[in-house]
Tab-separated table of C-alpha atoms and ligand atoms in Angstrom:
chain	number	residue	atom	x	y	z
A	1	ARG	CA	106.353	115.130	39.360
A	2	ARG	CA	102.654	115.735	38.648
A	3	LYS	CA	102.480	117.906	41.731
A	4	TRP	CA	105.458	119.901	40.564
A	5	ASN	CA	103.966	120.449	37.136
A	6	ARG	CA	100.771	121.715	38.678
A	7	MET	CA	102.683	124.183	40.816
A	8	VAL	CA	104.623	125.428	37.829
A	9	GLY	CA	101.327	125.701	35.988
A	10	VAL	CA	99.983	128.040	38.683
A	11	LEU	CA	103.096	130.189	38.371
A	12	ARG	CA	102.911	130.332	34.570
A	13	GLU	CA	99.284	131.357	34.728
A	14	LEU	CA	100.148	134.084	37.229
A	15	GLU	CA	102.961	135.364	35.033
A	16	GLU	CA	100.641	135.567	32.090
A	17	GLY	CA	97.888	137.306	34.056
A	18	CYS	CA	100.297	139.853	35.523
A	19	SER	CA	102.084	140.633	32.315
A	20	THR	CA	102.867	144.296	31.846
A	21	SER	CA	104.292	144.601	28.374
A	22	LEU	CA	105.353	148.033	27.245
A	23	GLY	CA	102.251	148.208	25.058
A	24	ARG	CA	100.011	147.532	28.006
A	25	LEU	CA	101.802	150.044	30.211
A	26	ARG	CA	101.311	152.671	27.522
A	27	GLN	CA	97.587	151.910	27.553
A	28	VAL	CA	97.555	152.413	31.314
A	29	VAL	CA	99.423	155.716	30.910
A	30	ASP	CA	96.837	156.915	28.406
A	31	ALA	CA	93.935	155.710	30.518
A	32	MET	CA	95.311	157.558	33.545
A	33	ALA	CA	95.647	160.804	31.594
A	34	VAL	CA	92.143	160.408	30.140
A	35	GLU	CA	90.594	159.687	33.552
A	36	MET	CA	92.374	162.695	35.040
A	37	HIS	CA	90.804	164.784	32.334
A	38	ALA	CA	87.370	163.311	33.025
A	39	GLY	CA	87.694	163.840	36.774
A	40	LEU	CA	88.584	167.490	36.186
A	41	ALA	CA	85.751	167.976	33.700
A	42	SER	CA	82.873	167.153	36.010
A	43	GLU	CA	82.117	166.079	39.549
A	44	GLY	CA	81.833	162.302	39.514
A	45	GLY	CA	83.073	162.239	35.912
A	46	SER	CA	85.678	159.615	36.724
A	47	LYS	CA	86.717	157.124	39.369
A	48	LEU	CA	89.487	159.645	40.003
A	49	LYS	CA	87.963	162.231	42.315
A	50	MET	CA	90.573	164.876	41.382
A	51	LEU	CA	89.846	166.897	44.531
A	52	LEU	CA	90.710	170.583	44.577
A	53	THR	CA	92.999	171.539	47.446
A	54	PHE	CA	92.932	175.347	47.045
A	55	ILE	CA	96.678	175.213	47.584
A	56	ASP	CA	97.834	177.581	44.839
A	57	HIS	CA	101.404	178.154	45.866
A	58	LEU	CA	103.966	175.859	47.384
A	59	PRO	CA	106.792	176.571	49.815
A	60	ASP	CA	109.925	177.767	48.007
A	61	GLY	CA	112.568	178.075	50.708
A	62	ASN	CA	111.916	181.687	51.691
A	63	GLU	CA	109.689	180.727	54.619
A	64	LYS	CA	111.029	181.842	57.954
A	65	GLY	CA	110.017	181.287	61.549
A	66	THR	CA	108.514	178.595	63.756
A	67	TYR	CA	105.523	176.642	62.518
A	68	TYR	CA	103.538	173.700	63.776
A	69	ALA	CA	101.950	170.678	62.199
A	70	LEU	CA	99.480	168.038	63.197
A	71	ASP	CA	99.378	164.791	61.262
A	72	LEU	CA	96.297	162.612	61.668
A	73	GLY	CA	95.659	159.774	59.284
A	74	GLY	CA	96.044	156.422	60.966
A	75	THR	CA	96.552	154.829	64.316
A	76	ASN	CA	99.118	157.386	65.366
A	77	PHE	CA	99.018	161.069	65.257
A	78	ARG	CA	101.995	163.345	65.384
A	79	VAL	CA	102.590	166.904	66.434
A	80	LEU	CA	105.570	168.756	65.015
A	81	ARG	CA	107.392	171.989	65.396
A	82	VAL	CA	109.556	173.120	62.523
A	83	GLN	CA	112.003	175.991	62.480
A	84	LEU	CA	112.642	177.610	59.163
A	85	GLY	CA	115.675	179.775	58.529
A	86	GLY	CA	114.538	181.549	55.379
A	87	ARG	CA	116.338	181.837	52.071
A	88	GLY	CA	119.439	179.723	51.881
A	89	SER	CA	119.139	178.347	55.409
A	90	GLY	CA	116.408	175.739	54.986
A	91	ILE	CA	114.977	173.768	57.864
A	92	LEU	CA	116.971	174.600	60.980
A	93	GLY	CA	115.404	171.886	63.067
A	94	HIS	CA	112.256	170.010	63.810
A	95	GLU	CA	110.781	168.150	66.719
A	96	VAL	CA	108.195	165.420	66.449
A	97	GLN	CA	106.034	163.850	69.079
A	98	LYS	CA	104.242	160.702	68.062
A	99	GLN	CA	101.298	159.394	69.981
A	100	PRO	CA	98.821	156.578	69.499
A	101	ILE	CA	95.183	157.618	69.367
A	102	PRO	CA	93.387	156.023	72.297
A	103	LEU	CA	91.169	153.358	70.758
A	104	HIS	CA	87.964	154.582	72.366
A	105	LEU	CA	88.376	157.932	70.642
A	106	ILE	CA	88.175	156.627	67.085
A	107	THR	CA	84.538	155.761	67.609
A	108	SER	CA	83.650	158.598	69.985
A	109	THR	CA	82.449	162.110	69.194
A	110	SER	CA	84.286	164.787	67.240
A	111	GLU	CA	84.399	166.923	70.363
A	112	GLU	CA	86.194	164.224	72.336
A	113	LEU	CA	88.632	163.555	69.503
A	114	PHE	CA	89.522	167.199	68.936
A	115	ASP	CA	89.641	168.019	72.659
A	116	PHE	CA	92.219	165.272	72.995
A	117	ILE	CA	94.229	166.508	70.011
A	118	ALA	CA	94.094	170.132	71.160
A	119	LEU	CA	95.258	169.164	74.624
A	120	THR	CA	98.180	167.154	73.262
A	121	LEU	CA	99.116	170.102	71.104
A	122	LYS	CA	98.923	172.483	74.049
A	123	GLN	CA	101.159	170.265	76.148
A	124	PHE	CA	103.610	170.056	73.261
A	125	VAL	CA	103.702	173.830	72.943
A	126	GLU	CA	104.077	174.322	76.681
A	127	GLY	CA	106.926	171.842	76.822
A	128	GLU	CA	109.029	173.979	74.513
A	129	ASP	CA	112.306	175.020	76.012
A	130	ASN	CA	112.780	177.969	73.709
A	131	GLY	CA	109.253	178.762	72.729
A	132	SER	CA	110.033	182.378	73.492
A	133	GLU	CA	111.300	182.952	69.959
A	134	LEU	CA	107.751	183.838	69.113
A	135	GLN	CA	106.850	187.391	69.968
A	136	GLN	CA	104.465	187.813	72.875
A	137	ASN	CA	101.325	188.377	70.864
A	138	GLU	CA	102.320	186.550	67.741
A	139	ARG	CA	99.905	183.826	66.898
A	140	ARG	CA	101.185	180.319	66.305
A	141	GLU	CA	100.302	178.799	62.954
A	142	LEU	CA	99.523	175.211	62.216
A	143	GLY	CA	99.425	172.970	59.172
A	144	PHE	CA	96.921	170.170	59.658
A	145	THR	CA	97.416	166.968	57.691
A	146	PHE	CA	94.121	165.135	57.837
A	147	SER	CA	94.335	162.101	55.568
A	148	PHE	CA	90.670	161.275	55.082
A	149	PRO	CA	88.444	162.264	52.170
A	150	VAL	CA	87.719	165.955	52.544
A	151	ARG	CA	85.856	168.380	50.338
A	152	GLN	CA	88.000	171.483	50.667
A	153	ILE	CA	86.332	174.859	51.085
A	154	SER	CA	89.595	176.779	51.169
A	155	ALA	CA	93.269	175.992	51.663
A	156	SER	CA	92.626	175.892	55.393
A	157	SER	CA	89.185	174.359	55.765
A	158	GLY	CA	87.141	171.474	54.464
A	159	ILE	CA	84.239	169.152	55.095
A	160	LEU	CA	84.768	165.519	56.000
A	161	ILE	CA	83.092	163.392	53.313
A	162	LYS	CA	83.441	160.096	55.151
A	163	TRP	CA	85.693	158.291	57.548
A	164	THR	CA	88.015	155.481	56.484
A	165	LYS	CA	90.629	153.305	58.192
A	166	GLY	CA	88.391	152.263	61.051
A	167	PHE	CA	87.490	155.729	62.266
A	168	SER	CA	83.812	156.274	62.770
A	169	ILE	CA	82.902	159.499	64.481
A	170	GLU	CA	79.665	160.079	62.679
A	171	ASP	CA	78.905	163.558	63.958
A	172	LEU	CA	81.971	164.924	62.146
A	173	VAL	CA	80.836	163.768	58.704
A	174	GLY	CA	79.609	166.830	56.810
A	175	LYS	CA	81.297	169.251	59.205
A	176	ASP	CA	84.286	171.509	58.769
A	177	VAL	CA	87.260	169.771	60.318
A	178	THR	CA	89.167	172.995	60.938
A	179	THR	CA	86.290	174.671	62.776
A	180	CYS	CA	86.045	171.694	65.117
A	181	LEU	CA	89.750	171.809	65.891
A	182	GLN	CA	89.700	175.606	66.369
A	183	GLU	CA	86.811	175.251	68.819
A	184	SER	CA	88.652	172.696	70.889
A	185	MET	CA	91.780	174.859	70.902
A	186	ALA	CA	89.772	177.906	71.939
A	187	LYS	CA	88.258	176.012	74.886
A	188	ILE	CA	91.676	175.473	76.416
A	189	GLU	CA	92.983	178.873	75.346
A	190	LEU	CA	95.493	177.579	72.889
A	191	ASP	CA	96.011	180.470	70.534
A	192	MET	CA	96.809	178.813	67.257
A	193	ARG	CA	95.472	179.250	63.729
A	194	VAL	CA	94.997	176.445	61.240
A	195	ALA	CA	96.708	177.972	58.183
A	196	ALA	CA	96.485	174.912	55.951
A	197	LEU	CA	94.360	171.777	55.913
A	198	VAL	CA	95.792	169.144	53.563
A	199	ASN	CA	96.179	165.436	53.036
A	200	ASP	CA	99.454	163.571	53.205
A	201	THR	CA	100.301	163.658	49.484
A	202	VAL	CA	100.023	167.440	49.495
A	203	GLY	CA	102.424	167.566	52.454
A	204	THR	CA	104.883	165.440	50.503
A	205	LEU	CA	104.561	167.738	47.480
A	206	ALA	CA	105.135	170.788	49.685
A	207	LEU	CA	108.310	169.337	51.199
A	208	GLY	CA	109.524	168.235	47.763
A	209	HIS	CA	108.920	171.692	46.329
A	210	TYR	CA	110.614	173.363	49.281
A	211	HIS	CA	113.795	171.430	48.480
A	212	ASP	CA	113.483	171.560	44.711
A	213	GLU	CA	111.243	173.951	42.812
A	214	ASP	CA	111.023	171.657	39.808
A	215	THR	CA	108.859	169.303	41.878
A	216	VAL	CA	105.474	169.042	40.175
A	217	ALA	CA	103.908	165.934	41.681
A	218	ALA	CA	104.011	163.717	44.755
A	219	VAL	CA	103.213	160.050	45.096
A	220	ILE	CA	102.728	158.013	48.251
A	221	ILE	CA	103.320	154.279	48.073
A	222	GLY	CA	103.013	152.821	51.546
A	223	THR	CA	100.144	150.933	53.137
A	224	GLY	CA	97.944	152.668	50.585
A	225	THR	CA	98.767	154.760	47.542
A	226	ASN	CA	97.789	158.207	46.276
A	227	ALA	CA	99.147	161.079	44.234
A	228	CYS	CA	98.761	164.813	43.781
A	229	TYR	CA	100.193	167.273	41.307
A	230	VAL	CA	100.080	170.881	40.201
A	231	GLU	CA	97.395	171.525	37.582
A	232	ARG	CA	96.646	174.684	35.621
A	233	THR	CA	93.451	176.229	36.945
A	234	ASP	CA	92.020	176.665	33.448
A	235	ALA	CA	92.221	172.895	33.004
A	236	ILE	CA	89.970	172.398	36.049
A	237	ILE	CA	86.788	172.646	34.036
A	238	LYS	CA	84.448	171.472	36.805
A	239	SER	CA	85.245	174.601	38.746
A	240	GLN	CA	84.898	177.358	36.211
A	241	GLY	CA	86.199	180.784	36.950
A	242	LEU	CA	88.664	179.438	39.478
A	243	LEU	CA	91.345	182.081	39.727
A	244	THR	CA	94.637	181.876	41.534
A	245	ASN	CA	97.609	184.193	41.454
A	246	SER	CA	99.886	181.439	40.261
A	247	GLY	CA	97.445	180.118	37.667
A	248	GLY	CA	97.867	176.686	39.191
A	249	MET	CA	96.431	174.559	41.954
A	250	VAL	CA	97.387	171.317	43.623
A	251	VAL	CA	94.912	168.545	42.788
A	252	ASN	CA	94.577	165.500	45.033
A	253	MET	CA	93.890	162.659	42.633
A	254	GLU	CA	92.815	159.911	45.073
A	255	TRP	CA	94.371	157.598	42.504
A	256	GLY	CA	93.880	154.455	44.575
A	257	ASN	CA	90.433	154.354	42.996
A	258	PHE	CA	91.760	154.437	39.446
A	259	TRP	CA	90.380	151.695	37.292
A	260	SER	CA	90.932	150.732	33.684
A	261	SER	CA	90.191	147.599	31.703
A	262	HIS	CA	93.847	147.712	30.655
A	263	LEU	CA	95.014	146.871	34.173
A	264	PRO	CA	96.257	143.270	34.190
A	265	LYS	CA	93.817	141.659	36.605
A	266	THR	CA	93.982	138.056	37.802
A	267	SER	CA	91.539	135.806	39.627
A	268	TYR	CA	93.517	136.568	42.801
A	269	ASP	CA	92.739	140.264	42.455
A	270	ILE	CA	89.074	139.528	41.911
A	271	ASP	CA	88.925	137.338	45.027
A	272	LEU	CA	90.862	139.847	47.088
A	273	ASP	CA	88.546	142.607	45.989
A	274	ALA	CA	85.449	140.553	46.772
A	275	GLU	CA	86.643	139.531	50.221
A	276	SER	CA	88.291	142.737	51.300
A	277	PRO	CA	85.620	144.855	52.984
A	278	ASN	CA	86.865	145.578	56.458
A	279	PRO	CA	89.684	143.095	56.792
A	280	TYR	CA	90.924	143.307	60.342
A	281	ASP	CA	94.456	144.562	60.353
A	282	GLN	CA	95.955	143.110	63.467
A	283	ALA	CA	99.382	144.604	63.020
A	284	ARG	CA	98.019	148.098	63.125
A	285	GLY	CA	95.155	147.225	65.400
A	286	GLN	CA	92.546	148.794	63.247
A	287	ILE	CA	89.951	147.945	60.692
A	288	PHE	CA	90.565	149.172	57.192
A	289	GLY	CA	87.560	150.515	55.343
A	290	CYS	CA	86.561	149.195	51.976
A	291	LEU	CA	87.437	152.425	50.179
A	292	PHE	CA	90.606	150.873	48.793
A	293	ALA	CA	89.929	149.738	45.275
A	294	GLY	CA	91.359	148.870	41.894
A	295	PHE	CA	94.750	150.420	41.410
A	296	GLU	CA	95.541	150.508	45.097
A	297	LYS	CA	94.865	146.800	45.525
A	298	MET	CA	97.399	145.939	42.823
A	299	ILE	CA	100.066	148.303	44.063
A	300	SER	CA	100.140	149.106	47.733
A	301	GLY	CA	101.726	147.490	50.758
A	302	MET	CA	98.428	146.637	52.353
A	303	TYR	CA	97.719	144.080	49.615
A	304	LEU	CA	100.854	142.745	47.892
A	305	GLY	CA	101.618	140.178	50.600
A	306	ASP	CA	98.054	138.956	50.481
A	307	ILE	CA	98.138	138.440	46.725
A	308	VAL	CA	101.248	136.293	47.222
A	309	ARG	CA	99.485	134.348	49.992
A	310	ARG	CA	96.577	133.638	47.673
A	311	VAL	CA	98.858	132.298	44.955
A	312	ILE	CA	100.729	130.043	47.386
A	313	LEU	CA	97.373	128.831	48.699
A	314	ARG	CA	96.257	127.981	45.169
A	315	MET	CA	99.504	126.086	44.591
A	316	ALA	CA	98.991	124.178	47.821
A	317	GLN	CA	95.417	123.308	46.873
A	318	GLU	CA	96.299	122.170	43.375
A	319	SER	CA	99.333	120.114	44.305
A	320	ASP	CA	98.657	119.117	47.907
A	321	ILE	CA	102.347	119.795	48.441
A	322	PHE	CA	102.066	121.031	52.027
A	323	GLY	CA	99.512	118.432	53.171
A	324	ASP	CA	97.059	119.765	55.762
A	325	VAL	CA	99.652	121.789	57.647
A	326	ALA	CA	98.863	124.701	55.401
A	327	SER	CA	95.685	125.902	57.109
A	328	SER	CA	97.339	129.170	58.130
A	329	LEU	CA	97.631	129.953	54.415
A	330	SER	CA	93.881	130.544	54.463
A	331	VAL	CA	94.144	133.377	56.969
A	332	PRO	CA	93.712	136.702	55.142
A	333	PHE	CA	96.566	139.187	55.500
A	334	ILE	CA	98.723	136.756	57.476
A	335	LEU	CA	101.615	137.292	55.058
A	336	ARG	CA	102.491	140.946	55.442
A	337	THR	CA	104.265	142.776	52.644
A	338	PRO	CA	107.538	143.336	54.573
A	339	LEU	CA	107.774	139.525	54.936
A	340	MET	CA	107.114	139.152	51.238
A	341	SER	CA	109.948	141.544	50.422
A	342	ALA	CA	112.244	139.731	52.845
A	343	MET	CA	111.548	136.478	50.966
A	344	HIS	CA	111.968	138.183	47.615
A	345	GLU	CA	115.288	139.685	48.605
A	346	ASP	CA	116.678	136.579	50.304
A	347	ASP	CA	120.048	136.151	48.617
A	348	SER	CA	121.275	133.154	50.598
A	349	PRO	CA	122.008	130.209	48.273
A	350	ASP	CA	119.637	127.907	50.178
A	351	LEU	CA	116.923	130.550	50.664
A	352	ARG	CA	117.124	130.350	54.436
A	353	GLU	CA	115.035	133.434	55.025
A	354	VAL	CA	112.249	132.065	52.847
A	355	ALA	CA	112.279	128.830	54.843
A	356	ARG	CA	112.215	130.734	58.125
A	357	ILE	CA	109.273	132.936	57.117
A	358	LEU	CA	107.284	129.982	55.760
A	359	LYS	CA	107.848	128.195	59.047
A	360	ASP	CA	107.351	131.078	61.466
A	361	THR	CA	104.501	132.846	59.722
A	362	LEU	CA	102.687	130.113	57.856
A	363	GLN	CA	103.696	127.125	59.988
A	364	ILE	CA	104.931	125.255	56.908
A	365	SER	CA	108.236	123.472	57.515
A	366	ASP	CA	110.598	121.512	55.319
A	367	VAL	CA	109.655	123.178	52.068
A	368	PRO	CA	111.991	121.845	49.345
A	369	LEU	CA	114.427	124.357	47.882
A	370	LYS	CA	112.903	124.264	44.429
A	371	VAL	CA	109.479	125.091	45.884
A	372	ARG	CA	111.030	127.949	47.825
A	373	ARG	CA	112.422	129.199	44.524
A	374	LEU	CA	108.917	129.147	43.078
A	375	ILE	CA	107.690	131.220	46.001
A	376	VAL	CA	110.404	133.808	45.379
A	377	ARG	CA	109.252	133.925	41.757
A	378	ILE	CA	105.688	134.614	42.898
A	379	CYS	CA	106.893	137.557	45.000
A	380	ASP	CA	108.830	138.793	41.990
A	381	VAL	CA	105.862	138.618	39.627
A	382	VAL	CA	103.526	140.411	42.037
A	383	THR	CA	106.009	143.198	42.829
A	384	HIS	CA	107.055	143.588	39.216
A	385	ARG	CA	103.458	144.221	38.190
A	386	ALA	CA	102.833	146.600	41.110
A	387	ALA	CA	105.929	148.690	40.482
A	388	ARG	CA	105.323	148.924	36.732
A	389	LEU	CA	101.704	149.975	37.199
A	390	ALA	CA	102.779	152.653	39.664
A	391	ALA	CA	105.328	153.829	37.073
A	392	ALA	CA	102.611	153.979	34.414
A	393	GLY	CA	100.487	156.060	36.797
A	394	ILE	CA	103.336	158.515	37.293
A	395	VAL	CA	103.938	158.803	33.551
A	396	GLY	CA	100.168	159.325	33.174
A	397	ILE	CA	100.465	162.423	35.358
A	398	LEU	CA	103.482	163.631	33.389
A	399	LYS	CA	101.550	163.132	30.182
A	400	LYS	CA	98.586	165.088	31.516
A	401	ILE	CA	100.778	168.076	32.332
A	402	GLY	CA	102.878	167.845	29.214
A	403	ARG	CA	106.052	166.633	30.885
A	404	ASP	CA	106.330	163.272	29.143
A	405	GLY	CA	108.112	164.734	26.180
A	406	SER	CA	105.131	164.475	23.865
A	407	GLY	CA	103.238	167.685	24.459
A	408	GLY	CA	100.482	166.551	26.823
A	409	ILE	CA	96.760	166.411	26.279
A	410	SER	CA	95.946	169.406	28.444
A	411	SER	CA	98.739	171.559	27.191
A	412	GLY	CA	97.450	174.499	25.209
A	413	ARG	CA	100.745	174.782	23.435
A	414	MET	CA	100.568	173.013	20.134
A	415	LYS	CA	103.678	171.125	19.383
A	416	SER	CA	104.696	169.504	16.203
A	417	GLY	CA	106.018	166.056	16.828
A	418	ILE	CA	108.138	165.028	19.754
A	419	GLU	CA	109.644	167.697	21.927
A	420	SER	CA	113.379	167.423	21.757
A	421	SER	CA	115.079	166.459	24.978
A	422	SER	CA	116.904	169.765	25.112
A	423	LYS	CA	113.519	171.463	25.463
A	424	MET	CA	112.192	168.950	27.976
A	425	ARG	CA	112.106	170.611	31.359
A	426	ARG	CA	113.622	169.050	34.429
A	427	THR	CA	110.748	167.412	36.274
A	428	VAL	CA	110.855	166.151	39.839
A	429	VAL	CA	108.377	163.765	41.441
A	430	ALA	CA	108.541	163.414	45.229
A	431	ILE	CA	107.881	159.868	46.403
A	432	GLU	CA	107.223	158.767	49.935
A	433	GLY	CA	106.084	155.627	51.705
A	434	GLY	CA	107.432	152.450	53.209
A	435	LEU	CA	106.839	150.261	50.178
A	436	TYR	CA	108.911	152.497	47.918
A	437	SER	CA	111.606	153.393	50.418
A	438	SER	CA	112.097	149.956	52.013
A	439	TYR	CA	111.498	147.519	49.155
A	440	THR	CA	114.527	147.764	46.873
A	441	MET	CA	113.204	145.516	44.111
A	442	PHE	CA	109.968	147.492	43.936
A	443	ARG	CA	111.924	150.725	43.596
A	444	GLU	CA	114.224	149.300	40.930
A	445	TYR	CA	111.348	147.931	38.861
A	446	LEU	CA	109.513	151.231	39.080
A	447	LYS	CA	112.505	153.246	37.892
A	448	GLU	CA	113.213	150.767	35.129
A	449	ALA	CA	109.643	151.012	33.859
A	450	ILE	CA	109.732	154.820	33.799
A	451	VAL	CA	112.791	154.663	31.530
A	452	GLU	CA	111.154	151.983	29.410
A	453	ILE	CA	107.984	153.994	28.885
A	454	LEU	CA	109.551	157.415	28.371
A	455	GLY	CA	112.747	156.366	26.644
A	456	GLU	CA	116.155	157.268	28.050
A	457	GLU	CA	116.295	160.673	26.370
A	458	ILE	CA	113.207	161.941	28.129
A	459	ALA	CA	113.575	159.895	31.308
A	460	GLN	CA	116.886	161.545	32.165
A	461	HIS	CA	114.927	164.735	32.849
A	462	VAL	CA	112.540	163.005	35.226
A	463	ILE	CA	113.851	162.733	38.757
A	464	LEU	CA	112.185	160.591	41.400
A	465	ARG	CA	113.106	161.964	44.755
A	466	VAL	CA	112.531	160.040	47.976
A	467	SER	CA	110.897	162.140	50.593
A	468	GLU	CA	110.540	161.512	54.291
A	469	ASP	CA	108.077	162.917	56.810
A	470	GLY	CA	106.474	165.054	54.122
A	471	SER	CA	103.059	164.631	55.638
A	472	GLY	CA	104.232	166.307	58.834
A	473	ILE	CA	107.016	168.671	57.841
A	474	GLY	CA	105.292	169.556	54.563
A	475	ALA	CA	102.198	170.658	56.488
A	476	ALA	CA	104.293	172.977	58.657
A	477	LEU	CA	105.876	174.406	55.489
A	478	LEU	CA	102.405	175.014	54.068
A	479	ALA	CA	101.399	176.731	57.294
A	480	ALA	CA	104.382	179.001	56.701
A	481	SER	CA	103.643	179.698	53.047
A	482	HIS	CA	99.957	180.284	53.885
A	483	SER	CA	100.686	182.178	57.075
A	484	SER	CA	98.575	185.270	57.745
A	485	SER	CA	101.767	187.280	57.931
A	486	SER	CA	103.150	186.102	54.610
B	1	ADP	P1	101.681	154.412	55.976
B	1	ADP	O1	101.539	154.262	54.501
B	1	ADP	O2	101.003	153.326	56.737
B	1	ADP	O3	101.336	155.777	56.462
B	1	ADP	P2	104.513	154.019	55.552
B	1	ADP	O4	104.657	154.990	54.461
B	1	ADP	O5	105.628	153.917	56.541
B	1	ADP	O6	103.201	154.245	56.385
B	1	ADP	O7	104.318	152.617	54.850
B	1	ADP	C1	104.200	151.467	55.602
B	1	ADP	C2	103.894	150.349	54.658
B	1	ADP	O8	105.004	150.112	53.807
B	1	ADP	C3	103.627	149.047	55.355
B	1	ADP	O9	102.246	148.871	55.575
B	1	ADP	C4	104.150	148.018	54.378
B	1	ADP	O10	103.120	147.629	53.520
B	1	ADP	C5	105.166	148.747	53.570
B	1	ADP	N1	106.515	148.363	53.987
B	1	ADP	C6	107.210	148.793	55.052
B	1	ADP	N2	108.421	148.201	55.109
B	1	ADP	C7	108.495	147.377	54.049
B	1	ADP	C8	109.485	146.483	53.542
B	1	ADP	N3	110.660	146.299	54.144
B	1	ADP	N4	109.190	145.808	52.427
B	1	ADP	C9	108.024	145.971	51.796
B	1	ADP	N5	107.057	146.783	52.231
B	1	ADP	C10	107.285	147.481	53.329
């Protein structure tokens, strides 16, 4: 009985620490909008880097022809070929080839890495059965999704700021990524032009906009999390005199770094943050850098399972319920987020799946049903907080661009009072990533919170659209819309 009370005590404390009342969510919304402002005002003005992408127009469906993409951002890299039919026809077809990056290359030299990539690309191009659609001397064009921190110089070039996710090819830091790739392609006489260099969120935005021109932002919620959106150039104060034909530019927020004192932080988050530099990610066979911070650690798939593990560990320590069999509970990242969601969504009356995962993954058998129910509650609390914070982040973006129904802090248009819903424009946010697309409860909680924050009137104009393969296909679309012939 005493043990049970202690366990319930741990849960109650967690619930309190993770509470995301509407009032608190509104504070997070405001903080996000304010930080976005600060990040646009000056370099280093906020934890939000608000990186310029120089992408000033997005694909709209008129693109036509065959374009290529290269997607590098983790353990795998992918090459794609996308055929676009032009107005009304959409994407006629696409082929993808996925390939792991040989481990020795991620710590080699930039020349070795790009020689390897260029060669793979060349083989992919040569393997085309109907590559002859391209005219003899027509140059192939490529969209390059390179999901590492880059300081863009133009829409098609940029300097690597630093490596993350276990990559460490030091000679590339400070160099233009596109030039390096072009050099490797030239060496093997692969005639291809990098027409766009982007990160994965920008690819997702491009694909979203291609399908629906009301798409104004894209959010990725997978292993990590990030967002980008279309900003008015005159609101980008840190880069004065920036002119684009459209008057807008895509800004890569790097929102994983967002931090606000209004975020509901628990002792588990503090411990996770303190212990997280370079946790070895066995499942993906790579070491994650310590760039992940704040917002990302409360929201993304890399961390949610580990927060749950920490709470169960605390329960075990305080109640001694599992005896000494629970040593595997001390292993960081042993409880992956997909297992957490499987426990959370176990709808069998006796929570069989929960029992199986506890036994197989944590080597804890014979957990009483009521304790299993507590564990499901823990998963619920952690996911509920994550999804609601992500929702607040999205509404923060909408607020910044005046699409939250209240006028927006950057909007030059002065509005008296609340914009009526009839005047509220249809607003689409493209969302991609395994956490959002595969974890139903997360998705439901996120949608619910958007409605709660905005109110039903306004929320009915905000559409969250699931996107798939945006980082690859979107890059090819950007190659098309930034093609030298367009
Ligand atoms: P990445 O973000 O690594 O590029 P994805 O967008 O496919 O790739 O996201 C994968 C991540 O999504 C995993 O690391 C995991 O955290 C999360 N995820 C995948 N499937 C599930 C699931 N069924 N339940 C919860 N989270 C999941």
